[in-house]
mmCIF file of C-alpha atoms in Angstrom:
data_model
loop_
_atom_site.group_PDB
_atom_site.id
_atom_site.type_symbol
_atom_site.label_atom_id
_atom_site.label_comp_id
_atom_site.label_asym_id
_atom_site.label_seq_id
_atom_site.Cartn_x
_atom_site.Cartn_y
_atom_site.Cartn_z
ATOM 1 C CA UNK Y 85 -81.442 -8.044 -2.557
ATOM 2 C CA UNK Y 86 -79.019 -5.105 -3.799
ATOM 3 C CA UNK Y 87 -75.188 -6.321 -2.636
ATOM 4 C CA UNK Y 88 -72.254 -3.540 -4.060
ATOM 5 C CA UNK Y 89 -71.597 -4.227 -7.240
ATOM 6 C CA UNK Y 90 -68.082 -4.006 -8.950
ATOM 7 C CA UNK Y 91 -67.140 -0.637 -10.267
ATOM 8 C CA UNK Y 92 -65.860 -1.798 -13.591
ATOM 9 C CA UNK Y 93 -64.115 1.511 -15.559
ATOM 10 C CA UNK Y 94 -64.968 -0.001 -19.052
ATOM 11 C CA UNK Y 95 -66.620 2.950 -20.510
ATOM 12 C CA UNK Y 96 -63.696 5.110 -19.893
ATOM 13 C CA UNK Y 97 -61.250 2.329 -20.870
ATOM 14 C CA UNK Y 98 -63.420 1.693 -24.226
ATOM 15 C CA UNK Y 99 -62.349 4.831 -25.560
ATOM 16 C CA UNK Y 100 -58.658 3.986 -25.520
ATOM 17 C CA UNK Y 101 -59.375 0.829 -27.707
ATOM 18 C CA UNK Y 102 -61.682 1.843 -31.062
ATOM 19 C CA UNK Y 103 -64.552 0.092 -31.643
ATOM 20 C CA UNK Y 104 -64.958 -2.845 -34.254
ATOM 21 C CA UNK Y 105 -62.201 -5.575 -35.211
ATOM 22 C CA UNK Y 106 -59.276 -3.719 -35.406
ATOM 23 C CA UNK Y 107 -55.723 -5.058 -35.370
ATOM 24 C CA UNK Y 108 -54.504 -5.074 -31.867
ATOM 25 C CA UNK Y 109 -51.034 -6.464 -31.364
ATOM 26 C CA UNK Y 110 -50.565 -9.913 -30.567
ATOM 27 C CA UNK Y 111 -48.179 -10.738 -27.690
ATOM 28 C CA UNK Y 112 -46.994 -13.632 -25.428
ATOM 29 C CA UNK Y 113 -49.243 -13.893 -22.446
ATOM 30 C CA UNK Y 114 -48.802 -10.691 -20.464
ATOM 31 C CA UNK Y 115 -46.494 -10.521 -17.363
ATOM 32 C CA UNK Y 116 -47.366 -8.408 -14.133
ATOM 33 C CA UNK Y 117 -45.591 -4.959 -13.847
ATOM 34 C CA UNK Y 118 -42.821 -4.686 -12.004
ATOM 35 C CA UNK Y 119 -43.181 -1.815 -11.388
ATOM 36 C CA UNK Y 120 -46.487 -2.890 -9.419
ATOM 37 C CA UNK Y 121 -46.038 -3.876 -5.844
ATOM 38 C CA UNK Y 122 -45.957 -7.311 -5.359
ATOM 39 C CA UNK Y 123 -48.822 -8.766 -3.125
ATOM 40 C CA UNK Y 124 -48.296 -9.626 0.131
ATOM 41 C CA UNK Y 125 -50.319 -12.530 1.265
ATOM 42 C CA UNK Y 126 -52.936 -10.559 3.241
ATOM 43 C CA UNK Y 127 -56.060 -13.306 3.072
ATOM 44 C CA UNK Y 128 -57.632 -10.932 -0.093
ATOM 45 C CA UNK Y 129 -56.615 -13.353 -2.601
ATOM 46 C CA UNK Y 130 -53.122 -12.717 -3.106
ATOM 47 C CA UNK Y 131 -50.270 -14.642 -4.910
ATOM 48 C CA UNK Y 132 -46.968 -13.349 -4.143
ATOM 49 C CA UNK Y 133 -45.621 -12.062 -6.974
ATOM 50 C CA UNK Y 134 -48.807 -10.889 -8.332
ATOM 51 C CA UNK Y 135 -49.766 -7.255 -9.186
ATOM 52 C CA UNK Y 136 -52.971 -5.769 -7.083
ATOM 53 C CA UNK Y 137 -54.658 -3.272 -9.600
ATOM 54 C CA UNK Y 138 -57.279 -0.712 -9.111
ATOM 55 C CA UNK Y 139 -59.880 -2.330 -11.400
ATOM 56 C CA UNK Y 140 -60.879 -5.609 -13.006
ATOM 57 C CA UNK Y 141 -58.697 -7.126 -15.612
ATOM 58 C CA UNK Y 142 -61.011 -8.271 -17.707
ATOM 59 C CA UNK Y 143 -60.319 -10.781 -20.776
ATOM 60 C CA UNK Y 144 -61.622 -12.923 -23.195
ATOM 61 C CA UNK Y 145 -60.114 -16.285 -23.666
ATOM 62 C CA UNK Y 146 -61.253 -18.296 -26.760
ATOM 63 C CA UNK Y 147 -60.138 -21.675 -28.075
ATOM 64 C CA UNK Y 148 -60.927 -23.392 -31.377
ATOM 65 C CA UNK Y 149 -61.751 -26.587 -32.606
ATOM 66 C CA UNK Y 150 -58.091 -27.790 -32.559
ATOM 67 C CA UNK Y 151 -57.715 -26.616 -29.222
ATOM 68 C CA UNK Y 152 -55.375 -23.617 -29.969
ATOM 69 C CA UNK Y 153 -56.308 -21.011 -27.251
ATOM 70 C CA UNK Y 154 -55.644 -17.093 -27.358
ATOM 71 C CA UNK Y 155 -56.765 -14.466 -25.116
ATOM 72 C CA UNK Y 156 -57.945 -10.768 -25.617
ATOM 73 C CA UNK Y 157 -57.017 -8.014 -22.917
ATOM 74 C CA UNK Y 158 -60.459 -5.984 -22.858
ATOM 75 C CA UNK Y 159 -58.761 -2.798 -21.328
ATOM 76 C CA UNK Y 160 -55.970 -2.326 -23.787
ATOM 77 C CA UNK Y 161 -56.564 -4.751 -26.757
ATOM 78 C CA UNK Y 162 -53.507 -6.516 -26.151
ATOM 79 C CA UNK Y 163 -53.778 -10.097 -28.022
ATOM 80 C CA UNK Y 164 -51.903 -13.212 -26.271
ATOM 81 C CA UNK Y 165 -51.539 -16.864 -27.583
ATOM 82 C CA UNK Y 166 -51.447 -19.326 -24.325
ATOM 83 C CA UNK Y 167 -50.715 -22.511 -26.461
ATOM 84 C CA UNK Y 168 -52.796 -25.581 -27.176
ATOM 85 C CA UNK Y 169 -55.008 -27.821 -25.253
ATOM 86 C CA UNK Y 170 -56.757 -31.275 -26.321
ATOM 87 C CA UNK Y 171 -59.918 -30.528 -28.382
ATOM 88 C CA UNK Y 172 -62.393 -29.468 -25.909
ATOM 89 C CA UNK Y 173 -65.987 -30.788 -26.074
ATOM 90 C CA UNK Y 174 -66.890 -27.838 -23.433
ATOM 91 C CA UNK Y 175 -65.092 -25.221 -21.682
ATOM 92 C CA UNK Y 176 -66.096 -23.276 -18.807
ATOM 93 C CA UNK Y 177 -64.756 -20.581 -15.801
ATOM 94 C CA UNK Y 178 -64.660 -19.525 -12.601
ATOM 95 C CA UNK Y 179 -63.530 -16.228 -13.504
ATOM 96 C CA UNK Y 180 -59.550 -17.014 -13.667
ATOM 97 C CA UNK Y 181 -59.175 -20.409 -14.638
ATOM 98 C CA UNK Y 182 -60.237 -21.733 -18.272
ATOM 99 C CA UNK Y 183 -61.411 -25.460 -17.458
ATOM 100 C CA UNK Y 184 -61.290 -27.210 -21.028
ATOM 101 C CA UNK Y 185 -63.087 -30.412 -20.556
ATOM 102 C CA UNK Y 186 -62.971 -33.377 -23.591
ATOM 103 C CA UNK Y 187 -63.639 -36.937 -23.408
ATOM 104 C CA UNK Y 188 -60.552 -37.876 -21.827
ATOM 105 C CA UNK Y 189 -60.077 -34.984 -19.220
ATOM 106 C CA UNK Y 190 -59.666 -31.598 -18.358
ATOM 107 C CA UNK Y 191 -56.903 -28.912 -19.653
ATOM 108 C CA UNK Y 192 -56.869 -26.073 -17.105
ATOM 109 C CA UNK Y 193 -55.329 -22.586 -18.182
ATOM 110 C CA UNK Y 194 -54.979 -19.856 -15.786
ATOM 111 C CA UNK Y 195 -55.854 -16.297 -17.380
ATOM 112 C CA UNK Y 196 -53.808 -15.025 -14.728
ATOM 113 C CA UNK Y 197 -56.582 -12.228 -13.863
ATOM 114 C CA UNK Y 198 -59.133 -12.716 -10.668
ATOM 115 C CA UNK Y 199 -61.326 -10.487 -8.548
ATOM 116 C CA UNK Y 200 -61.605 -11.483 -4.404
ATOM 117 C CA UNK Y 201 -65.074 -10.892 -3.753
ATOM 118 C CA UNK Y 202 -65.073 -9.536 -0.118
ATOM 119 C CA UNK Y 203 -69.035 -8.739 -0.448
ATOM 120 C CA UNK Y 204 -68.436 -4.853 0.291
ATOM 121 C CA UNK Y 205 -65.730 -4.339 -2.054
ATOM 122 C CA UNK Y 206 -63.444 -5.970 -4.314
ATOM 123 C CA UNK Y 207 -59.733 -6.409 -4.919
ATOM 124 C CA UNK Y 208 -58.355 -6.914 -8.404
ATOM 125 C CA UNK Y 209 -55.097 -8.660 -9.498
ATOM 126 C CA UNK Y 210 -52.916 -9.399 -12.796
ATOM 127 C CA UNK Y 211 -50.377 -12.093 -12.939
ATOM 128 C CA UNK Y 212 -48.644 -14.220 -15.644
ATOM 129 C CA UNK Y 213 -51.397 -16.301 -17.968
ATOM 130 C CA UNK Y 214 -49.989 -20.008 -17.993
ATOM 131 C CA UNK Y 215 -51.312 -23.342 -19.328
ATOM 132 C CA UNK Y 216 -51.602 -25.672 -15.737
ATOM 133 C CA UNK Y 217 -51.734 -28.837 -16.985
ATOM 134 C CA UNK Y 218 -54.161 -31.780 -17.065
ATOM 135 C CA UNK Y 219 -56.632 -33.792 -14.915
ATOM 136 C CA UNK Y 220 -57.590 -37.273 -16.887
ATOM 137 C CA UNK Y 221 -60.857 -38.758 -16.613
ATOM 138 C CA UNK Y 222 -63.367 -40.249 -18.473
ATOM 139 C CA UNK Y 223 -66.141 -38.478 -20.393
ATOM 140 C CA UNK Y 224 -66.704 -34.920 -20.817
ATOM 141 C CA UNK Y 225 -66.575 -33.342 -16.987
ATOM 142 C CA UNK Y 226 -69.027 -31.417 -15.464
ATOM 143 C CA UNK Y 227 -67.438 -28.650 -13.675
ATOM 144 C CA UNK Y 228 -68.505 -26.680 -10.406
ATOM 145 C CA UNK Y 229 -66.763 -23.475 -9.282
ATOM 146 C CA UNK Y 230 -67.073 -21.609 -6.192
ATOM 147 C CA UNK Y 231 -66.841 -17.945 -5.875
ATOM 148 C CA UNK Y 232 -62.993 -17.881 -4.925
ATOM 149 C CA UNK Y 233 -60.227 -18.723 -7.386
ATOM 150 C CA UNK Y 234 -57.583 -18.669 -4.620
ATOM 151 C CA UNK Y 235 -59.320 -20.584 -2.068
ATOM 152 C CA UNK Y 236 -61.603 -23.459 -1.461
ATOM 153 C CA UNK Y 237 -61.558 -25.851 -4.348
ATOM 154 C CA UNK Y 238 -63.421 -26.752 -7.883
ATOM 155 C CA UNK Y 239 -65.389 -29.927 -8.611
ATOM 156 C CA UNK Y 240 -64.902 -32.009 -11.569
ATOM 157 C CA UNK Y 241 -67.446 -35.064 -12.320
ATOM 158 C CA UNK Y 242 -66.622 -37.792 -15.292
ATOM 159 C CA UNK Y 243 -69.666 -39.515 -16.358
ATOM 160 C CA UNK Y 244 -68.351 -42.377 -18.169
ATOM 161 C CA UNK Y 245 -66.579 -43.420 -15.047
ATOM 162 C CA UNK Y 246 -68.162 -42.026 -12.622
ATOM 163 C CA UNK Y 247 -65.325 -40.665 -10.545
ATOM 164 C CA UNK Y 248 -66.052 -37.201 -8.469
ATOM 165 C CA UNK Y 249 -62.782 -35.244 -8.111
ATOM 166 C CA UNK Y 250 -61.668 -31.873 -6.048
ATOM 167 C CA UNK Y 251 -58.943 -29.799 -7.007
ATOM 168 C CA UNK Y 252 -57.454 -27.405 -4.568
ATOM 169 C CA UNK Y 253 -57.634 -23.800 -5.423
ATOM 170 C CA UNK Y 254 -54.592 -22.568 -3.716
ATOM 171 C CA UNK Y 255 -52.436 -25.012 -5.185
ATOM 172 C CA UNK Y 256 -53.923 -24.130 -8.652
ATOM 173 C CA UNK Y 257 -53.212 -20.338 -7.929
ATOM 174 C CA UNK Y 258 -49.261 -21.966 -7.443
ATOM 175 C CA UNK Y 259 -49.733 -23.798 -10.821
ATOM 176 C CA UNK Y 260 -49.658 -27.105 -9.219
ATOM 177 C CA UNK Y 261 -52.865 -29.482 -9.956
ATOM 178 C CA UNK Y 262 -53.485 -31.412 -6.578
ATOM 179 C CA UNK Y 263 -56.529 -33.499 -5.757
ATOM 180 C CA UNK Y 264 -57.979 -33.041 -2.095
ATOM 181 C CA UNK Y 265 -60.575 -35.699 -2.772
ATOM 182 C CA UNK Y 266 -61.404 -38.486 -5.431
ATOM 183 C CA UNK Y 267 -64.003 -41.112 -5.004
ATOM 184 C CA UNK Y 268 -65.891 -43.446 -6.996
ATOM 185 C CA UNK Y 269 -69.637 -43.574 -7.575
ATOM 186 C CA UNK Y 270 -71.793 -45.286 -10.301
ATOM 187 C CA UNK Y 271 -71.071 -44.139 -13.694
ATOM 188 C CA UNK Y 272 -74.109 -41.283 -14.830
ATOM 189 C CA UNK Y 273 -74.195 -38.142 -15.749
ATOM 190 C CA UNK Y 274 -73.545 -36.305 -12.286
ATOM 191 C CA UNK Y 275 -71.729 -33.793 -10.903
ATOM 192 C CA UNK Y 276 -69.638 -32.801 -7.553
ATOM 193 C CA UNK Y 277 -69.515 -28.721 -6.443
ATOM 194 C CA UNK Y 278 -67.608 -27.318 -3.694
ATOM 195 C CA UNK Y 279 -69.646 -26.551 -0.078
ATOM 196 C CA UNK Y 280 -68.194 -25.845 2.555
ATOM 197 C CA UNK Y 281 -64.810 -27.930 3.305
ATOM 198 C CA UNK Y 282 -66.544 -30.953 1.356
ATOM 199 C CA UNK Y 283 -68.699 -31.085 -1.113
ATOM 200 C CA UNK Y 284 -72.435 -32.032 -2.932
ATOM 201 C CA UNK Y 285 -72.294 -34.835 -5.198
ATOM 202 C CA UNK Y 286 -74.780 -36.868 -7.084
ATOM 203 C CA UNK Y 287 -75.745 -40.343 -6.775
ATOM 204 C CA UNK Y 288 -77.985 -42.311 -9.532
ATOM 205 C CA UNK Y 289 -81.110 -44.552 -9.148
ATOM 206 C CA UNK Y 290 -81.489 -47.841 -10.060
ATOM 207 C CA UNK Y 291 -81.965 -46.318 -13.855
ATOM 208 C CA UNK Y 292 -78.565 -44.478 -13.818
ATOM 209 C CA UNK Y 293 -80.173 -41.106 -13.419
ATOM 210 C CA UNK Y 294 -78.790 -38.590 -10.929
ATOM 211 C CA UNK Y 295 -81.553 -38.765 -8.436
ATOM 212 C CA UNK Y 296 -79.824 -37.662 -4.916
ATOM 213 C CA UNK Y 297 -77.896 -35.149 -3.470
ATOM 214 C CA UNK Y 298 -74.934 -36.203 -1.007
ATOM 215 C CA UNK Y 299 -73.229 -33.822 1.309
ATOM 216 C CA UNK Y 300 -69.917 -35.422 1.903
ATOM 217 C CA UNK Y 301 -66.952 -33.881 4.135
ATOM 218 C CA UNK Y 302 -63.140 -33.376 2.948
ATOM 219 C CA UNK Y 303 -62.731 -37.251 3.690
ATOM 220 C CA UNK Y 304 -65.789 -38.235 1.678
ATOM 221 C CA UNK Y 305 -67.560 -39.455 4.311
ATOM 222 C CA UNK Y 306 -71.533 -38.761 3.944
ATOM 223 C CA UNK Y 307 -72.946 -35.577 6.438
ATOM 224 C CA UNK Y 308 -76.200 -35.060 4.854
ATOM 225 C CA UNK Y 309 -78.642 -36.216 2.131
ATOM 226 C CA UNK Y 310 -81.433 -35.067 0.067
ATOM 227 C CA UNK Y 311 -83.557 -36.639 -2.960
ATOM 228 C CA UNK Y 312 -83.174 -34.588 -6.644
ATOM 229 C CA UNK Y 313 -84.930 -35.874 -9.345
ATOM 230 C CA UNK Y 314 -83.137 -35.716 -12.851
ATOM 231 C CA UNK Y 315 -80.526 -33.625 -11.153
ATOM 232 C CA UNK Y 316 -78.862 -31.162 -13.588
ATOM 233 C CA UNK Y 317 -77.199 -27.863 -13.677
ATOM 234 C CA UNK Y 318 -74.917 -26.264 -10.682
ATOM 235 C CA UNK Y 319 -73.863 -22.642 -9.808
ATOM 236 C CA UNK Y 320 -72.709 -20.972 -6.819
ATOM 237 C CA UNK Y 321 -74.270 -17.520 -5.499
ATOM 238 C CA UNK Y 322 -73.533 -15.446 -2.384
ATOM 239 C CA UNK Y 323 -76.432 -17.426 -0.885
ATOM 240 C CA UNK Y 324 -75.398 -20.834 -1.305
ATOM 241 C CA UNK Y 325 -74.867 -23.819 -4.025
ATOM 242 C CA UNK Y 326 -77.740 -24.173 -6.542
ATOM 243 C CA UNK Y 327 -78.670 -27.478 -7.631
ATOM 244 C CA UNK Y 328 -81.536 -28.285 -10.116
ATOM 245 C CA UNK Y 329 -84.183 -30.972 -10.089
ATOM 246 C CA UNK Y 330 -87.027 -31.812 -12.401
ATOM 247 C CA UNK Y 331 -89.132 -30.717 -9.183
ATOM 248 C CA UNK Y 332 -87.160 -27.440 -8.831
ATOM 249 C CA UNK Y 333 -83.870 -26.765 -7.161
ATOM 250 C CA UNK Y 334 -81.762 -27.451 -3.536
ATOM 251 C CA UNK Y 335 -79.854 -24.872 -2.120
ATOM 252 C CA UNK Y 336 -76.944 -25.820 -0.054
ATOM 253 C CA UNK Y 337 -75.757 -23.974 2.870
ATOM 254 C CA UNK Y 338 -73.660 -24.340 5.628
ATOM 255 C CA UNK Y 339 -74.452 -23.739 9.235
ATOM 256 C CA UNK Y 340 -71.252 -24.233 10.891
ATOM 257 C CA UNK Y 341 -69.859 -27.424 10.243
ATOM 258 C CA UNK Y 342 -73.206 -28.740 9.244
ATOM 259 C CA UNK Y 343 -74.678 -28.977 5.754
ATOM 260 C CA UNK Y 344 -78.139 -27.852 5.240
ATOM 261 C CA UNK Y 345 -80.411 -28.819 2.219
ATOM 262 C CA UNK Y 346 -83.434 -26.385 1.035
ATOM 263 C CA UNK Y 347 -85.382 -27.128 -1.833
ATOM 264 C CA UNK Y 348 -87.143 -24.292 -3.916
ATOM 265 C CA UNK Y 349 -89.981 -26.119 -5.877
ATOM 266 C CA UNK Y 350 -91.126 -24.986 -9.242
ATOM 267 C CA UNK Y 351 -95.184 -23.351 -9.095
ATOM 268 C CA UNK Y 352 -97.226 -25.962 -10.863
ATOM 269 C CA UNK Y 353 -97.779 -26.226 -14.283
ATOM 270 C CA UNK Y 354 -95.695 -23.424 -15.717
ATOM 271 C CA UNK Y 355 -92.754 -24.599 -17.659
ATOM 272 C CA UNK Y 356 -90.395 -27.461 -18.407
ATOM 273 C CA UNK Y 357 -87.553 -27.420 -15.292
ATOM 274 C CA UNK Y 358 -83.838 -25.506 -15.989
ATOM 275 C CA UNK Y 359 -81.014 -27.645 -16.576
ATOM 276 C CA UNK Y 360 -78.541 -25.160 -16.890
ATOM 277 C CA UNK Y 361 -78.090 -21.875 -14.703
ATOM 278 C CA UNK Y 362 -75.834 -18.862 -15.368
ATOM 279 C CA UNK Y 363 -75.771 -15.179 -14.222
ATOM 280 C CA UNK Y 364 -73.495 -12.292 -13.146
ATOM 281 C CA UNK Y 365 -70.868 -13.895 -10.966
ATOM 282 C CA UNK Y 366 -71.929 -14.101 -7.538
ATOM 283 C CA UNK Y 367 -75.070 -12.024 -8.134
ATOM 284 C CA UNK Y 368 -78.099 -13.978 -6.027
ATOM 285 C CA UNK Y 369 -80.765 -14.078 -8.862
ATOM 286 C CA UNK Y 370 -79.855 -16.865 -11.634
ATOM 287 C CA UNK Y 371 -81.374 -17.420 -15.101
ATOM 288 C CA UNK Y 372 -82.460 -21.624 -15.713
ATOM 289 C CA UNK Y 373 -82.326 -21.927 -18.869
ATOM 290 C CA UNK Y 374 -85.262 -24.929 -19.930
ATOM 291 C CA UNK Y 375 -86.964 -25.851 -23.645
ATOM 292 C CA UNK Y 376 -89.564 -23.656 -23.765
ATOM 293 C CA UNK Y 377 -89.787 -20.314 -24.861
ATOM 294 C CA UNK Y 378 -88.708 -18.517 -21.569
ATOM 295 C CA UNK Y 379 -86.367 -18.462 -18.784
ATOM 296 C CA UNK Y 380 -86.872 -19.305 -15.406
ATOM 297 C CA UNK Y 381 -85.750 -16.463 -12.496
ATOM 298 C CA UNK Y 382 -84.454 -18.030 -9.546
ATOM 299 C CA UNK Y 383 -84.186 -15.800 -6.553
ATOM 300 C CA UNK Y 384 -81.868 -17.349 -4.073
ATOM 301 C CA UNK Y 385 -82.169 -15.139 -1.382
ATOM 302 C CA UNK Y 386 -85.827 -14.987 -1.670
ATOM 303 C CA UNK Y 387 -86.407 -18.809 -2.620
ATOM 304 C CA UNK Y 388 -88.584 -18.051 -5.253
ATOM 305 C CA UNK Y 389 -88.964 -18.968 -9.256
ATOM 306 C CA UNK Y 390 -90.450 -16.459 -11.806
ATOM 307 C CA UNK Y 391 -90.748 -17.515 -15.179
ATOM 308 C CA UNK Y 392 -89.890 -14.942 -17.606
ATOM 309 C CA UNK Y 393 -91.536 -15.282 -21.465
ATOM 310 C CA UNK Y 394 -89.531 -14.658 -23.998
ATOM 311 C CA UNK Y 395 -90.173 -13.753 -27.966
ATOM 312 C CA UNK Y 396 -88.327 -16.984 -29.371
ATOM 313 C CA UNK Y 397 -87.029 -20.052 -28.355
ATOM 314 C CA UNK Y 398 -83.767 -19.593 -26.141
ATOM 315 C CA UNK Y 399 -80.472 -20.805 -26.501
ATOM 316 C CA UNK Y 400 -78.620 -19.536 -24.204
ATOM 317 C CA UNK Y 401 -79.667 -16.929 -20.894
ATOM 318 C CA UNK Y 402 -78.109 -15.043 -18.037
ATOM 319 C CA UNK Y 403 -79.335 -12.841 -15.420
ATOM 320 C CA UNK Y 404 -77.328 -9.135 -14.583
ATOM 321 C CA UNK Y 405 -79.161 -9.019 -11.360
ATOM 322 C CA UNK Y 406 -78.518 -5.026 -11.349
ATOM 323 C CA UNK Y 407 -80.861 -2.572 -10.688
ATOM 324 C CA UNK Y 408 -82.674 -2.600 -13.493
ATOM 325 C CA UNK Y 409 -83.026 -6.218 -13.328
ATOM 326 C CA UNK Y 410 -81.577 -6.938 -16.926
ATOM 327 C CA UNK Y 411 -81.692 -10.336 -18.056
ATOM 328 C CA UNK Y 412 -79.735 -10.991 -21.257
ATOM 329 C CA UNK Y 413 -80.875 -14.166 -23.657
ATOM 330 C CA UNK Y 414 -79.772 -15.111 -27.079
ATOM 331 C CA UNK Y 415 -82.575 -16.414 -28.931
ATOM 332 C CA UNK Y 416 -82.988 -19.058 -31.398
ATOM 333 C CA UNK Y 417 -82.996 -16.672 -34.034
ATOM 334 C CA UNK Y 418 -79.799 -15.313 -33.574
ATOM 335 C CA UNK Y 419 -80.974 -11.700 -32.057
ATOM 336 C CA UNK Y 420 -79.420 -10.625 -28.441
ATOM 337 C CA UNK Y 421 -82.525 -10.198 -26.610
ATOM 338 C CA UNK Y 422 -83.063 -7.826 -23.247
ATOM 339 C CA UNK Y 423 -85.540 -8.031 -20.684
ATOM 340 C CA UNK Y 424 -86.767 -6.319 -17.552
ATOM 341 C CA UNK Y 425 -86.757 -9.353 -14.985
ATOM 342 C CA UNK Y 426 -89.183 -7.100 -12.912
ATOM 343 C CA UNK Y 427 -91.786 -6.413 -15.562
ATOM 344 C CA UNK Y 428 -91.005 -9.307 -17.959
ATOM 345 C CA UNK Y 429 -91.072 -6.884 -20.717
ATOM 346 C CA UNK Y 430 -88.378 -7.139 -23.536
ATOM 347 C CA UNK Y 431 -86.546 -3.676 -23.802
ATOM 348 C CA UNK Y 432 -84.354 -4.320 -26.185
ATOM 349 C CA UNK Y 433 -83.289 -6.401 -29.333
ATOM 350 C CA UNK Y 434 -80.211 -6.286 -31.802
ATOM 351 C CA UNK Y 435 -80.216 -7.676 -35.575
ATOM 352 C CA UNK Y 436 -79.809 -11.215 -36.079
ATOM 353 C CA UNK Y 437 -75.991 -11.801 -35.130
ATOM 354 C CA UNK Y 438 -75.732 -15.565 -35.239
ATOM 355 C CA UNK Y 439 -77.473 -16.794 -38.198
ATOM 356 C CA UNK Y 440 -74.602 -18.423 -39.866
ATOM 357 C CA UNK Y 441 -73.082 -19.971 -36.265
ATOM 358 C CA UNK Y 442 -76.548 -21.303 -35.659
ATOM 359 C CA UNK Y 443 -77.292 -22.789 -39.006
ATOM 360 C CA UNK Y 444 -73.783 -24.668 -39.127
ATOM 361 C CA UNK Y 445 -73.947 -28.066 -37.171
ATOM 362 C CA UNK Y 446 -70.575 -27.647 -36.506
ATOM 363 C CA UNK Y 447 -71.241 -24.322 -34.014
ATOM 364 C CA UNK Y 448 -74.809 -24.527 -33.158
ATOM 365 C CA UNK Y 449 -73.810 -25.773 -29.781
ATOM 366 C CA UNK Y 450 -70.995 -23.707 -28.988
ATOM 367 C CA UNK Y 451 -72.652 -20.585 -28.717
ATOM 368 C CA UNK Y 452 -71.911 -18.865 -25.581
ATOM 369 C CA UNK Y 453 -73.134 -16.135 -23.278
ATOM 370 C CA UNK Y 454 -71.239 -14.162 -20.530
ATOM 371 C CA UNK Y 455 -72.313 -10.977 -18.453
ATOM 372 C CA UNK Y 456 -70.406 -8.778 -16.391
ATOM 373 C CA UNK Y 457 -71.307 -5.637 -14.692
ATOM 374 C CA UNK Y 458 -71.528 -3.630 -18.002
ATOM 375 C CA UNK Y 459 -71.331 -5.575 -20.997
ATOM 376 C CA UNK Y 460 -72.393 -8.833 -22.115
ATOM 377 C CA UNK Y 461 -70.032 -10.974 -24.587
ATOM 378 C CA UNK Y 462 -71.539 -13.565 -27.269
ATOM 379 C CA UNK Y 463 -69.465 -15.525 -29.826
ATOM 380 C CA UNK Y 464 -70.238 -16.176 -33.579
ATOM 381 C CA UNK Y 465 -67.881 -19.140 -34.308
ATOM 382 C CA UNK Y 466 -68.694 -19.235 -37.805
ATOM 383 C CA UNK Y 467 -67.758 -15.545 -38.034
ATOM 384 C CA UNK Y 468 -64.707 -15.750 -36.033
ATOM 385 C CA UNK Y 469 -65.636 -12.971 -33.871
ATOM 386 C CA UNK Y 470 -67.205 -11.955 -30.363
ATOM 387 C CA UNK Y 471 -70.081 -9.669 -30.091
ATOM 388 C CA UNK Y 472 -70.064 -6.931 -26.948
ATOM 389 C CA UNK Y 473 -73.465 -5.690 -26.269
ATOM 390 C CA UNK Y 474 -74.220 -2.699 -23.929
ATOM 391 C CA UNK Y 475 -77.060 -4.117 -22.646
ATOM 392 C CA UNK Y 476 -77.975 -1.259 -21.043
ATOM 393 C CA UNK Y 477 -77.637 0.923 -23.992
ATOM 394 C CA UNK Y 478 -80.822 -0.769 -26.034
ATOM 395 C CA UNK Y 479 -78.370 -4.020 -26.797
ATOM 396 C CA UNK Y 480 -76.300 -1.498 -28.764
ATOM 397 C CA UNK Y 481 -73.241 -3.246 -30.267
ATOM 398 C CA UNK Y 482 -70.402 -1.695 -28.850
ATOM 399 C CA UNK Y 483 -67.514 -3.495 -30.330
ATOM 400 C CA UNK Y 484 -67.269 -6.426 -32.425
ATOM 401 C CA UNK Y 485 -63.692 -8.097 -31.373
ATOM 402 C CA UNK Y 486 -61.222 -10.516 -33.229
ATOM 403 C CA UNK Y 487 -58.776 -13.036 -31.420
ATOM 404 C CA UNK Y 488 -55.696 -15.107 -32.787
ATOM 405 C CA UNK Y 489 -57.707 -18.182 -32.493
ATOM 406 C CA UNK Y 490 -61.013 -18.360 -33.307
ATOM 407 C CA UNK Y 491 -63.791 -18.352 -30.563
ATOM 408 C CA UNK Y 492 -65.615 -22.072 -30.872
ATOM 409 C CA UNK Y 493 -65.613 -21.583 -27.192
ATOM 410 C CA UNK Y 494 -65.178 -18.300 -25.173
ATOM 411 C CA UNK Y 495 -64.850 -17.407 -22.067
ATOM 412 C CA UNK Y 496 -64.662 -14.136 -19.943
ATOM 413 C CA UNK Y 497 -62.167 -13.727 -17.042
ATOM 414 C CA UNK Y 498 -60.884 -11.636 -14.312
ATOM 415 C CA UNK Y 499 -64.090 -11.361 -12.856
#
């Protein structure tokens, strides 16, 4: 289960950037260092004119209620303004691109920082950040990404029209939005997620609820199908594509050119089903968020579920999936809690950090959590900051970070 982890040097680099908000300089979006060698297009996720660097180029990207967008370099503290997108309802990332979904489409911002996962080692890249453009659609899209930002595709499902779209990631790397597929289904709260050269797309039942998964090829032709009642939530791990169902999860993989669906049912009578999944990028164990006071842990390699009870109802949860089995949770009381996913014991908690944000209806639905190999980041939009939590050090608040725009929505890129 233990795969190599990213060799992140944040502990040393953090000494270069004082704890606390501080007043780091504000600049335009960073450009690659001209002294760095240009990439050679050797199949490791490189793009001509982009610098390969020695460590992950971790950034936070924040978007406020008006769509103003900014970025903070977590390594050196440099702040950048990235222009404006349409006011988003949901924001997500694949570790490089920022997808800001509103009711009329998805704006795409390239953070200019990404990691190429070679399983046993990683390559890190830094280029120029830019606003790429927009994909129009009806209803707030569900976004599904793969493991690599410069290969494969990204899925967008527009619920009001039932349109399912795949975008070409290599084209996005060049600053161009290219649709490789757009198909029409019945309008419903569905999803389309990349799988092999094609995708998995939901199909509704007679009541208009996502109830079936179809594996399709690059032309939209169905290759395989399986039931998935109340399909909701998707994430891609090294093992395969995960889609949540009311009775468990489906893990989709490819055997050559053939899609394979494998069902992982829930243990009987334990808790409400998970409708969202999150975890450190590409790791096999993920957290599933339900409506009960606890978190589902799905090990996609072993095809097993475990229930982790929590001391409070849960607002957000993510697995680090490291040697110590850290699971990070935002509690409904505004605390950030850390659990041992193996023993199921709570090992640390912060003081309440998000009480104001959770109490404000304008922000309560926009509390986000992201984890990497060293830190967890949690936004407090009412207070206008992001908290950096050292989950391995008694949930210590390592830094409280300010950005040029209020982090009503935020993501971490460079992963």
